[in-house]
Amino acid sequence: QRVVFSGIKPTGRLTLGNHLGALRRFADVQYTGRCVFSVVDLHALTVDHRPARLRALTRETATLYLAAGLDPDACVLFRQSDVPLHAELSFLLECTAYVGELNRMIQYKEKGRGRPGTRVSLLTYPVLMAADILAYRASEVPVGDDQRQHLELARDLAVRFNRAYGTVFVVPEMAPAQVAARVMNLQDPRRKMSKDDPDDAPGTIRLLDPPDVVRRKVMRAVTDSGTRVRYDLEGSPGVGNLIEILGGCVGEPDLESLADRYTSYGSLKRDVADAVIALLEPLQQRYADLADDPGTVEAILRKGAERAAELAAPTITAAKQAIGLAA
Ligand code: TYM
């Protein structure tokens, strides 16, 4: 059976990168197998955070899941902290993971290693992520390109645990997006577009940005000094990024031929702005309706948490048994 798991951590307002790399693709697979999607709020505690903002972002992210078209009758939607099994399994996997391999994680090196005030949980973060995935015996994990190394660790831990204690976990496959798996910042196309950018960052498109804001951000995107429109992420990263975004929005995987249709940066930018606005419009409409009704969103999350706990319980029981706990 196809089992899909993925999550988004509520550390900032979601961006176009989150949508093209992940969220939109959750909706695409939801009727094809068992699908479990979580707002992974425990992960948001690994960096400096404010409690009230975290709670608001968790609600906003869950509402965006629904606004993006996730159907709570077809998939399981829940808040990670409502299902304590994640933290429990994470500990068992910490006893399978090595300090050395966690120390080498790129995100840890960039965000915390060697800095005062780095939380222990930032180091162990990828183990909790592995627990999220392995708890459901997920076969497939739709994520953006930046999660590749974390996925690799989840696979390594599954294999290592299974070898040491007997087969408990399914080894998951990463399911990257065909195009726009790594959307870059419009002002600095060598850096990924991140929801943790400052709220008013001009190179970061948020899913809830009104159309005029989206248009302004796209029209001001940095390109380069050439004039030919071509798809070349190395030589022309700003233009390449716009073509990726356009391809992602309109569903055109052949980016070279997409680039060939343009003779000027101006017309490319206009089409990118139109395509992003058109993609976001129905989502924003649904978000506006749902935001008036937080009780419904909360009820969906609670029901989802019950179902998620039911699904994960047999795995954790088997893992405890295998590792030498329980009777
Ligand atoms: P997070 O919250 O940073 O991002 C959520 C999802 O969005 C993707 N993404 C992008 N895709 C394309 N271009 C971008 N610029 C871009 N920025 C973000 C991410 O790859 C991700 O798919 N560790 C995860 C959360 C997590 C998780 C999990 C994911 C925790 N447990 C289990 C999958 C399965 C993270 O920080 O994603």
PDB file of N, CA, C and O in Angstrom, residues 134 137 161-162 165-170 314-316 318-319 322:
ATOM      1  N   LEU A 134       8.633   7.393  10.007  1.00  0.00           N
ATOM      2  CA  LEU A 134       8.685   5.943  10.232  1.00  0.00           C
ATOM      3  C   LEU A 134       7.487   5.453  11.038  1.00  0.00           C
ATOM      4  O   LEU A 134       7.061   4.312  10.890  1.00  0.00           O
ATOM      5  N   ARG A 137       4.972   4.118   8.834  1.00  0.00           N
ATOM      6  CA  ARG A 137       5.516   3.212   7.818  1.00  0.00           C
ATOM      7  C   ARG A 137       5.304   3.815   6.432  1.00  0.00           C
ATOM      8  O   ARG A 137       4.868   3.129   5.486  1.00  0.00           O
ATOM      9  N   PHE A 161      18.017   0.249  12.333  1.00  0.00           N
ATOM     10  CA  PHE A 161      17.148  -0.333  13.370  1.00  0.00           C
ATOM     11  C   PHE A 161      16.685  -1.727  12.939  1.00  0.00           C
ATOM     12  O   PHE A 161      16.753  -2.685  13.709  1.00  0.00           O
ATOM     13  N   ASN A 162      16.235  -1.825  11.690  1.00  0.00           N
ATOM     14  CA  ASN A 162      15.741  -3.119  11.203  1.00  0.00           C
ATOM     15  C   ASN A 162      16.824  -4.194  11.270  1.00  0.00           C
ATOM     16  O   ASN A 162      16.562  -5.340  11.638  1.00  0.00           O
ATOM     17  N   TYR A 165      17.509  -5.008  15.160  1.00  0.00           N
ATOM     18  CA  TYR A 165      16.459  -5.542  16.050  1.00  0.00           C
ATOM     19  C   TYR A 165      15.362  -6.323  15.345  1.00  0.00           C
ATOM     20  O   TYR A 165      14.434  -6.800  15.977  1.00  0.00           O
ATOM     21  N   GLY A 166      15.429  -6.404  14.028  1.00  0.00           N
ATOM     22  CA  GLY A 166      14.357  -7.074  13.289  1.00  0.00           C
ATOM     23  C   GLY A 166      13.531  -6.021  12.554  1.00  0.00           C
ATOM     24  O   GLY A 166      13.478  -4.866  12.954  1.00  0.00           O
ATOM     25  N   THR A 167      12.889  -6.456  11.477  1.00  0.00           N
ATOM     26  CA  THR A 167      12.207  -5.497  10.607  1.00  0.00           C
ATOM     27  C   THR A 167      10.962  -4.914  11.248  1.00  0.00           C
ATOM     28  O   THR A 167       9.984  -5.614  11.495  1.00  0.00           O
ATOM     29  N   VAL A 168      11.028  -3.625  11.532  1.00  0.00           N
ATOM     30  CA  VAL A 168       9.887  -2.902  12.085  1.00  0.00           C
ATOM     31  C   VAL A 168       9.463  -1.792  11.125  1.00  0.00           C
ATOM     32  O   VAL A 168       8.274  -1.543  10.918  1.00  0.00           O
ATOM     33  N   PHE A 169      10.445  -1.126  10.515  1.00  0.00           N
ATOM     34  CA  PHE A 169      10.136   0.072   9.735  1.00  0.00           C
ATOM     35  C   PHE A 169      10.192  -0.166   8.235  1.00  0.00           C
ATOM     36  O   PHE A 169      10.956  -1.005   7.755  1.00  0.00           O
ATOM     37  N   VAL A 170       9.404   0.622   7.517  1.00  0.00           N
ATOM     38  CA  VAL A 170       9.491   0.687   6.062  1.00  0.00           C
ATOM     39  C   VAL A 170      10.531   1.753   5.718  1.00  0.00           C
ATOM     40  O   VAL A 170      10.558   2.820   6.350  1.00  0.00           O
ATOM     41  N   PRO A 314       0.605   0.701  16.381  1.00  0.00           N
ATOM     42  CA  PRO A 314       1.211  -0.625  16.148  1.00  0.00           C
ATOM     43  C   PRO A 314       2.714  -0.542  15.856  1.00  0.00           C
ATOM     44  O   PRO A 314       3.468  -1.431  16.259  1.00  0.00           O
ATOM     45  N   THR A 315       3.148   0.504  15.175  1.00  0.00           N
ATOM     46  CA  THR A 315       4.581   0.631  14.864  1.00  0.00           C
ATOM     47  C   THR A 315       5.380   0.831  16.141  1.00  0.00           C
ATOM     48  O   THR A 315       6.440   0.217  16.329  1.00  0.00           O
ATOM     49  N   ILE A 316       4.877   1.704  17.008  1.00  0.00           N
ATOM     50  CA  ILE A 316       5.647   1.978  18.225  1.00  0.00           C
ATOM     51  C   ILE A 316       5.661   0.752  19.136  1.00  0.00           C
ATOM     52  O   ILE A 316       6.680   0.434  19.749  1.00  0.00           O
ATOM     53  N   ALA A 318       5.601  -2.321  18.130  1.00  0.00           N
ATOM     54  CA  ALA A 318       6.560  -3.258  17.530  1.00  0.00           C
ATOM     55  C   ALA A 318       7.994  -2.796  17.786  1.00  0.00           C
ATOM     56  O   ALA A 318       8.883  -3.612  18.060  1.00  0.00           O
ATOM     57  N   ALA A 319       8.233  -1.493  17.708  1.00  0.00           N
ATOM     58  CA  ALA A 319       9.585  -0.973  17.914  1.00  0.00           C
ATOM     59  C   ALA A 319      10.028  -1.203  19.354  1.00  0.00           C
ATOM     60  O   ALA A 319      11.175  -1.599  19.619  1.00  0.00           O
ATOM     61  N   ALA A 322      10.772  -4.862  19.847  1.00  0.00           N
ATOM     62  CA  ALA A 322      11.999  -5.285  19.165  1.00  0.00           C
ATOM     63  C   ALA A 322      13.242  -4.823  19.918  1.00  0.00           C
ATOM     64  O   ALA A 322      14.230  -5.548  20.011  1.00  0.00           O
TER      65      ALA A 322
END
